[in-house]
Short mmCIF file of C-alpha atoms and ligand atoms in Angstrom, two decimals:
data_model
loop_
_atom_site.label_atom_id
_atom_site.label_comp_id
_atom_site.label_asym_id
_atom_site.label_seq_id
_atom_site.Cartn_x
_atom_site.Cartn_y
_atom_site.Cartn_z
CA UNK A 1 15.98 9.15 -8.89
CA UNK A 2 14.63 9.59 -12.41
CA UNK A 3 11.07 8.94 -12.13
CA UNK A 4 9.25 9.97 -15.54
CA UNK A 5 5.43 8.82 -14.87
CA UNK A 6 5.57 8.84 -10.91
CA UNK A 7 5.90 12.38 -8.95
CA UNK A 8 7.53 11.98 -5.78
CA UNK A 9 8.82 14.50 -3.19
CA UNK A 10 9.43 13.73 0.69
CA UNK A 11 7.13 16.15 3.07
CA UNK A 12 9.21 16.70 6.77
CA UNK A 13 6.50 16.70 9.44
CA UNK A 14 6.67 19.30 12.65
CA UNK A 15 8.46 16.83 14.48
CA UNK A 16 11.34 16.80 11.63
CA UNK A 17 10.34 12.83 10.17
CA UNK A 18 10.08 12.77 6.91
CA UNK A 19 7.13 11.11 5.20
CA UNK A 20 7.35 10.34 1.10
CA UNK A 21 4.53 11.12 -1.31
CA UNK A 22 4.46 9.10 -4.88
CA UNK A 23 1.70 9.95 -7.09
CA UNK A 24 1.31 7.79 -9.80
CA UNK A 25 1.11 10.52 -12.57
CA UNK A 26 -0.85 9.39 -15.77
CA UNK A 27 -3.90 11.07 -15.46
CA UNK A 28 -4.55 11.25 -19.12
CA UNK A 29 -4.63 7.17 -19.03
CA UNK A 30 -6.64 7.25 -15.39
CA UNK A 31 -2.77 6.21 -14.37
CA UNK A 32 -3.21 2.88 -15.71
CA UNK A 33 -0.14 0.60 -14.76
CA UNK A 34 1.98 0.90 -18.20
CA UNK A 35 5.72 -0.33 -18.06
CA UNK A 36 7.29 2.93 -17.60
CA UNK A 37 4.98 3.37 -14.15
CA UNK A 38 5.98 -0.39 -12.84
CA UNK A 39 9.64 0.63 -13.64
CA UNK A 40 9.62 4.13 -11.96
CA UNK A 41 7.40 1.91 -9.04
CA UNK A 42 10.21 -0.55 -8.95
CA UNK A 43 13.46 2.62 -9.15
CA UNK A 44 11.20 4.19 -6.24
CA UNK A 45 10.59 0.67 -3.95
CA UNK A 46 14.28 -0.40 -4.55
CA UNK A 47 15.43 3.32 -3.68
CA UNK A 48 13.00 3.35 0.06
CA UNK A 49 14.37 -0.40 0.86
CA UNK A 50 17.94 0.76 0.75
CA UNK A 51 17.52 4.00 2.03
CA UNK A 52 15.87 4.29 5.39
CA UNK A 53 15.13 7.70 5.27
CA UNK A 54 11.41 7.43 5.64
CA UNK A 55 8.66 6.76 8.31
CA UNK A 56 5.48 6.34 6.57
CA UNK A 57 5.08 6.55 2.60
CA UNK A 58 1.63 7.76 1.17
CA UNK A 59 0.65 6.38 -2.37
CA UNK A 60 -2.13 8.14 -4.58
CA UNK A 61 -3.16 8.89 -8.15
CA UNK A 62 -2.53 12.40 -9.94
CA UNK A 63 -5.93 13.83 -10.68
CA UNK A 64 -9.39 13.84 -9.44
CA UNK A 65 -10.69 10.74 -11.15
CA UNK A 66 -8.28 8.06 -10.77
CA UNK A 67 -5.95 6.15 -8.37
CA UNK A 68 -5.07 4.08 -10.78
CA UNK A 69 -7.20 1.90 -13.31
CA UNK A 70 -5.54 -0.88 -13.44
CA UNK A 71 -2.38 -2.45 -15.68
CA UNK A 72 -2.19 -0.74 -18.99
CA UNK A 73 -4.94 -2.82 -20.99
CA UNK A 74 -3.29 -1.50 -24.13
CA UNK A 75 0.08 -3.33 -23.68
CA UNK A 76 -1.18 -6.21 -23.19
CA UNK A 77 -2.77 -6.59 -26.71
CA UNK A 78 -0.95 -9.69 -28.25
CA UNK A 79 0.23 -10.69 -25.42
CA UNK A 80 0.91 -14.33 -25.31
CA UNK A 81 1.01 -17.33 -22.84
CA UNK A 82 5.29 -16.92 -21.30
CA UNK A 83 5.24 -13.15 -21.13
CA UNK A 84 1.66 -12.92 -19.37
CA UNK A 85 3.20 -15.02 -16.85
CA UNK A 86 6.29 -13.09 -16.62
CA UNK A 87 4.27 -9.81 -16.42
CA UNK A 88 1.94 -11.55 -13.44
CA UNK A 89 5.20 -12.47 -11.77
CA UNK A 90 7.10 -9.07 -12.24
CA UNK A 91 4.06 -7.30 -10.92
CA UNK A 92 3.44 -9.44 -8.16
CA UNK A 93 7.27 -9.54 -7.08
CA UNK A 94 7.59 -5.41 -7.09
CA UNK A 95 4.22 -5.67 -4.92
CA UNK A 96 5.73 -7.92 -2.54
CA UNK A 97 8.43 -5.34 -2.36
CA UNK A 98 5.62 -2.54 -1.61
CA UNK A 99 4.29 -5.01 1.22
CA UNK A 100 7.67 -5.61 2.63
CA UNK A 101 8.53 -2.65 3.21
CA UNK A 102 9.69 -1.79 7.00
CA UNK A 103 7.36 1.16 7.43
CA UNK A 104 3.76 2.07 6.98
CA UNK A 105 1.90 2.47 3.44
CA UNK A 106 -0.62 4.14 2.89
CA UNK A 107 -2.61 3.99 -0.46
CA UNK A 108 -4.75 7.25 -0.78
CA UNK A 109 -7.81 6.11 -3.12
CA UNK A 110 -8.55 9.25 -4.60
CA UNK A 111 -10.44 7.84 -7.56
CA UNK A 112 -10.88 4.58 -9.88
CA UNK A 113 -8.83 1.68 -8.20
CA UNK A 114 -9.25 -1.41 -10.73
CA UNK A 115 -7.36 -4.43 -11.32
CA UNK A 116 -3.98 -3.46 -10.90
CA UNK A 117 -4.76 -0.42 -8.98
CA UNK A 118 -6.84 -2.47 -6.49
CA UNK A 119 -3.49 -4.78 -6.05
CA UNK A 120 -1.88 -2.22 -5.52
CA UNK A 121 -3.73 -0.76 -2.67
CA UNK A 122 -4.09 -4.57 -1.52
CA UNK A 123 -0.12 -4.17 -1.15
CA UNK A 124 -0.38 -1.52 1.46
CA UNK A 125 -0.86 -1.38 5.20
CA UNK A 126 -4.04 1.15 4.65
CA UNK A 127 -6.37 2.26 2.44
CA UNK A 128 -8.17 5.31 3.05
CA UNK A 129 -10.78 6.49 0.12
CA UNK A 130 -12.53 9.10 -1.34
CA UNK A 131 -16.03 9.00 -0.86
CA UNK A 132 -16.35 9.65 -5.14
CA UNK A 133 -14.13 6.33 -5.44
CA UNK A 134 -15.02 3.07 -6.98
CA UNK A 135 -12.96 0.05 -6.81
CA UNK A 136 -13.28 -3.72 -7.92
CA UNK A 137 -11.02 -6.53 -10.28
CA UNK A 138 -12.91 -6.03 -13.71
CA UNK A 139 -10.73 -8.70 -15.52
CA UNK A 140 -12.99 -10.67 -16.31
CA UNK A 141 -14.74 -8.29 -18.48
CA UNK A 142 -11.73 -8.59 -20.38
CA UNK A 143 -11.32 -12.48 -20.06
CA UNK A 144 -8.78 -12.37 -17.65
CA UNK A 145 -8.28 -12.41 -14.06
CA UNK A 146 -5.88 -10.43 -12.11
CA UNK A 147 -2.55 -10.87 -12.04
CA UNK A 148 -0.81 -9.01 -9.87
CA UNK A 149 -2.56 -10.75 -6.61
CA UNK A 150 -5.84 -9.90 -6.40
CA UNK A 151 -7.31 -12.85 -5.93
CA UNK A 152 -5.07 -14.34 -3.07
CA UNK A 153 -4.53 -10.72 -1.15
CA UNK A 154 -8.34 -9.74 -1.21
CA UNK A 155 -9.40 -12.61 0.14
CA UNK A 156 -6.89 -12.71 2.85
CA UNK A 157 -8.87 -9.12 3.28
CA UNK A 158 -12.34 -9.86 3.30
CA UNK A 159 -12.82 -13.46 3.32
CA UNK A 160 -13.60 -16.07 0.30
CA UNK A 161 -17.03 -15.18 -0.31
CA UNK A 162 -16.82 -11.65 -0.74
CA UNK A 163 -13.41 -11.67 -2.80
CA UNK A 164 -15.15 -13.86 -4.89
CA UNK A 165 -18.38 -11.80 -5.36
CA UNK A 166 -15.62 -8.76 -6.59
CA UNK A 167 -13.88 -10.89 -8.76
CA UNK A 168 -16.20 -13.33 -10.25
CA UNK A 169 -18.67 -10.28 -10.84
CA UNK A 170 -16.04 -7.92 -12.60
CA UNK A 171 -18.36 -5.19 -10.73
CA UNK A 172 -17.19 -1.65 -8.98
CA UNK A 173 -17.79 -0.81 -5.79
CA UNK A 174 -18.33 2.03 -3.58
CA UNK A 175 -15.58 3.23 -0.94
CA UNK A 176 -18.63 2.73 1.89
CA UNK A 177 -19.28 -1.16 0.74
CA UNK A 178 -15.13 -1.16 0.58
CA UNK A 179 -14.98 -0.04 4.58
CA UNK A 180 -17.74 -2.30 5.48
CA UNK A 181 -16.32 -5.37 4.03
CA UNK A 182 -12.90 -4.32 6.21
CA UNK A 183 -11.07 -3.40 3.27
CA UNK A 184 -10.85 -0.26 3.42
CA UNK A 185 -9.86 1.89 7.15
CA UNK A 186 -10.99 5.10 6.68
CA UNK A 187 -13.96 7.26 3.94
CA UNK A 188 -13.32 10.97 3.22
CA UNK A 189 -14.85 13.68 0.93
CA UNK A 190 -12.56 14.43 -1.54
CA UNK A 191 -11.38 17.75 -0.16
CA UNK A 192 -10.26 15.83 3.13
CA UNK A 193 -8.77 13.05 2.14
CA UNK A 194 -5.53 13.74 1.84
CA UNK A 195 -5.14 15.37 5.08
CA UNK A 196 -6.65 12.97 6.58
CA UNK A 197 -3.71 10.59 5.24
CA UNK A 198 -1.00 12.88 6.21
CA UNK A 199 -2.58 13.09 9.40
CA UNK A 200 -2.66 9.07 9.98
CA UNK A 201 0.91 9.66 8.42
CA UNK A 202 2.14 11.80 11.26
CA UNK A 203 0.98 9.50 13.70
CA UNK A 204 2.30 6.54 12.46
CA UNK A 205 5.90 8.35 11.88
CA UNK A 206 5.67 9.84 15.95
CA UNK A 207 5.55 5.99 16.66
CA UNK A 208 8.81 3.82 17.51
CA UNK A 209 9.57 3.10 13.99
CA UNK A 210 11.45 -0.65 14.47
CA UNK A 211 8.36 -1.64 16.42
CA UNK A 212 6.16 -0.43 14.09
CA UNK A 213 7.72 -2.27 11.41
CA UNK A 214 7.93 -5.69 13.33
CA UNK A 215 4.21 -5.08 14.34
CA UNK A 216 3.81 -5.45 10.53
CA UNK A 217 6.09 -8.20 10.51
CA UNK A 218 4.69 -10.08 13.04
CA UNK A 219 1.04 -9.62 11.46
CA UNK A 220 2.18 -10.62 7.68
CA UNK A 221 4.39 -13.38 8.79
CA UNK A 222 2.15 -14.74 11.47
CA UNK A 223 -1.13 -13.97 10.16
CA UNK A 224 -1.30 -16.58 7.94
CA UNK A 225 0.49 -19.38 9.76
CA UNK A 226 -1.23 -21.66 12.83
CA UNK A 227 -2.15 -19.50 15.85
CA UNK A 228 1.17 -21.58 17.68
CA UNK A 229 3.34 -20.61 14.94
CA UNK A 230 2.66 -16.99 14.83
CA UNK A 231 2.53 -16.32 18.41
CA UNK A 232 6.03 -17.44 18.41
CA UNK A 233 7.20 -15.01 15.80
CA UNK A 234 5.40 -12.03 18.18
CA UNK A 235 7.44 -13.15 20.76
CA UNK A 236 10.61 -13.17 18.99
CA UNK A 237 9.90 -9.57 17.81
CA UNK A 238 8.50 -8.90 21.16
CA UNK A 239 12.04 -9.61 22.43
CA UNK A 240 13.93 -7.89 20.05
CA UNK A 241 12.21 -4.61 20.95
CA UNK A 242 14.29 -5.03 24.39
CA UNK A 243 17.28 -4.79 22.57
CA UNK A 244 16.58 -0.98 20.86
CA UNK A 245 17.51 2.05 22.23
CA UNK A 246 13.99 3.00 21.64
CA UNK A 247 12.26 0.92 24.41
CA UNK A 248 15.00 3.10 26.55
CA UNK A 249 13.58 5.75 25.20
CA UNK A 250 9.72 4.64 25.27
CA UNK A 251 9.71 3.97 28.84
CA UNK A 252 11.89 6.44 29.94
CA UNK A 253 9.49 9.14 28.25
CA UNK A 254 6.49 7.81 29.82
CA UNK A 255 8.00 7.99 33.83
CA UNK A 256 9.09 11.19 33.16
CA UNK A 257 5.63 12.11 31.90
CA UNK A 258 6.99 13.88 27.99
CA UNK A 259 6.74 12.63 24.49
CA UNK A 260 9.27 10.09 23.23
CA UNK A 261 11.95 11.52 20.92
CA UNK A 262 12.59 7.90 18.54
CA UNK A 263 15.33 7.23 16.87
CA UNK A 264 14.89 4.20 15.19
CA UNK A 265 17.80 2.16 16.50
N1 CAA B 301 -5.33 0.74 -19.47
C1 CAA B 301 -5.08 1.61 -20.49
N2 CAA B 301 -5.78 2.75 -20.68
C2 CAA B 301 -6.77 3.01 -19.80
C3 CAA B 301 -7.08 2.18 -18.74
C4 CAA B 301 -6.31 0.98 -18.58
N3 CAA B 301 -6.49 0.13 -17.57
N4 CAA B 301 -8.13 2.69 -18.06
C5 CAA B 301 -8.44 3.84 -18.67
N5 CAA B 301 -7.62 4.04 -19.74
C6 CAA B 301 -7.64 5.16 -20.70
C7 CAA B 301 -8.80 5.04 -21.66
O1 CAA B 301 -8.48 4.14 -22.71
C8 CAA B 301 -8.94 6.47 -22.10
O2 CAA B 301 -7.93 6.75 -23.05
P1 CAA B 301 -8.29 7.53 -24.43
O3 CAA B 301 -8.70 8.90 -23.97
O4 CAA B 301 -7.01 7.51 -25.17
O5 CAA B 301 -9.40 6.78 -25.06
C9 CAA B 301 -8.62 7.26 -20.85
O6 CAA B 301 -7.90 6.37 -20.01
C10 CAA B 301 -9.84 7.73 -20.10
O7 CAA B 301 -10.66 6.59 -19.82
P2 CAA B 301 -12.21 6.53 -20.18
O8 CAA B 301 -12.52 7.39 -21.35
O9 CAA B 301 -12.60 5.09 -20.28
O10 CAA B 301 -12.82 7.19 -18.86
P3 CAA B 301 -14.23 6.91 -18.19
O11 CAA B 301 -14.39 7.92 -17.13
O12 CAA B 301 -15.30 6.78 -19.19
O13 CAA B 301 -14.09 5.45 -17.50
C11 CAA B 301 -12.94 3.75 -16.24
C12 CAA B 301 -13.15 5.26 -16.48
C13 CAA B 301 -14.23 3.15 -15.66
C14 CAA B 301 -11.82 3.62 -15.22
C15 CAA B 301 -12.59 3.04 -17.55
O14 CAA B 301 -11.51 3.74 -18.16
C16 CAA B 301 -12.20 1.62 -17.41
O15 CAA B 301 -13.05 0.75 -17.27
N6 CAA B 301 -10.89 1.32 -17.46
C17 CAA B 301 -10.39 -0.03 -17.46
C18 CAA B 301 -10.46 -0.66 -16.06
C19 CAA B 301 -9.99 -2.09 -16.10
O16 CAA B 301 -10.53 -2.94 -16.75
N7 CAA B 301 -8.91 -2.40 -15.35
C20 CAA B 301 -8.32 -3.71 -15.28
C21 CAA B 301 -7.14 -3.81 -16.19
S1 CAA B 301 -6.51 -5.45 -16.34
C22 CAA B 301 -5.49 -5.69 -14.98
O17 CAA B 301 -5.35 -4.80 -14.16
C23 CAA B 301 -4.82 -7.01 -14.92
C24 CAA B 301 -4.06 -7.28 -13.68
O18 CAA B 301 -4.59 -7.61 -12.66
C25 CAA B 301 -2.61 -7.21 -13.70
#
């Protein structure tokens, strides 16, 4: 892969599973979301879909100050009414590609997530933050709003009212109001952070990864359905499960009182 403004290396835990790291690398620009860092995000997402190589992937800005600051406010001077809407849809389609992904992401908020950087974190299973970082959709300082789904996956997150108080108000936040409001999982000091991810990485990659991803399945395809509807799609994945190797394997490992070796068939 030629990635020019993401770095990006795969870390193989004890156990041999390999967990990917992709640092958005723009620190200069608090790695603001400019079209050569959607492109690289898009090479990267399209690469992970087709190649299941990976059990967890961890996402995080290069730098101390930034995860990332949102889309690149400087390319979209002059931008008019067709090409805003295809950069809102292009953004929010590789996003969809981040959510859909079959195994875990996490989004390691290291610094500054605005806007687009907040979307993007709002696109993975987890965010787990810095106790120095901020966060919030300040669009409509600029007399916008975001674009690349802030406003529909944040409230999904933490309800109408407060999704509305971030966006409305264009105002940051603090990583502590972020894990109150249930948008954020887990606070760290800077220095702990990332191993704290790795660590939630390692777990999550130890796990039965088909379930894992049909747990995620199950929760973004049923979550926002009737309760009816989405209890039936838990019990269609619920069945499949019976039909892995894995469940063999699961069970199998617990009677005979060792860890489960999973192979993800
Ligand atoms: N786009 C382009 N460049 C950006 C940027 C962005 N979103 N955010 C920061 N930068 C650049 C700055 O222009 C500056 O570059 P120069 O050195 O060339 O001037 C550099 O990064 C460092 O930034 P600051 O000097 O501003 O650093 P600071 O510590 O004083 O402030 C900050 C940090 C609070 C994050 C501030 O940079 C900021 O407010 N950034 C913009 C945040 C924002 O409004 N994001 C929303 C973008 S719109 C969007 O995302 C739409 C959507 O939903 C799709």
């Amino acid at each position: 892969m030629d990635l020019k403004a993401i770095r990006y290396e795969v870390i193989a835990t004890p156990a041999g599973y390999k967990i990917g790291v992709a640092k958005i690398a723009r620190p200069e620009a608090m790695n603001a979301l400019n079209k050569q860092v959607l492109n690289d995000l898009k090479v990267l997402v399209g690469h992970l879909s087709s190649h299941r190589e990976l059990r967890a992937l961890i996402i995080s800005g290069e730098g101390e100050k930034a995860f990332v600051a949102g889309a690149d406010i400087k390319e979209m001077e002059g931008m008019h009414l067709a090409q805003a809407r295809e950069m809102a849809f292009a953004g929010q389609a590789l996003f969809q590609k981040i959510e859909d992904l079959p195994f875990p992401v996490i989004a390691v908020m290291n610094g500054f997530a605005l806007g687009g950087g907040l979307e993007l974190a709002l696109a993975c299973d987890f965010i787990l933050a810095s106790t120095k970082a901020k966060w919030g959709l300040p669009e409509v300082t600029l007399g916008l709003i975001p674009g690349y789904g802030g406003t529909q996956r944040l409230c999904r997150v933490v309800g109408r009212a407060l999704a509305k108080r971030v966006a409305m108000s264009g105002e940051m936040f603090t990583a502590q109001q972020g894990f109150d409001w249930g948008l954020i999982a887990e606070v760290h000091e800077p220095d702990t952070l990332f191993p704290a991810a790795m660590k939630l990485a390692i777990t999550l990659a130890s796990r039965a990864p088909l379930a894992v991803g049909w747990v995620k399945e199950a929760v973004h395809h049923g979550g926002d359905r009737t309760l009816a509807e989405g209890m039936k799609i838990e019990a269609d994945l619920f069945a499949r499960t019976f039909e892995t190797s894995d469940h063999l394997e699961g069970i199998k490992a617990f009677i005979e009182k060792r860890a489960p070796a999973f192979q993800g068939k």
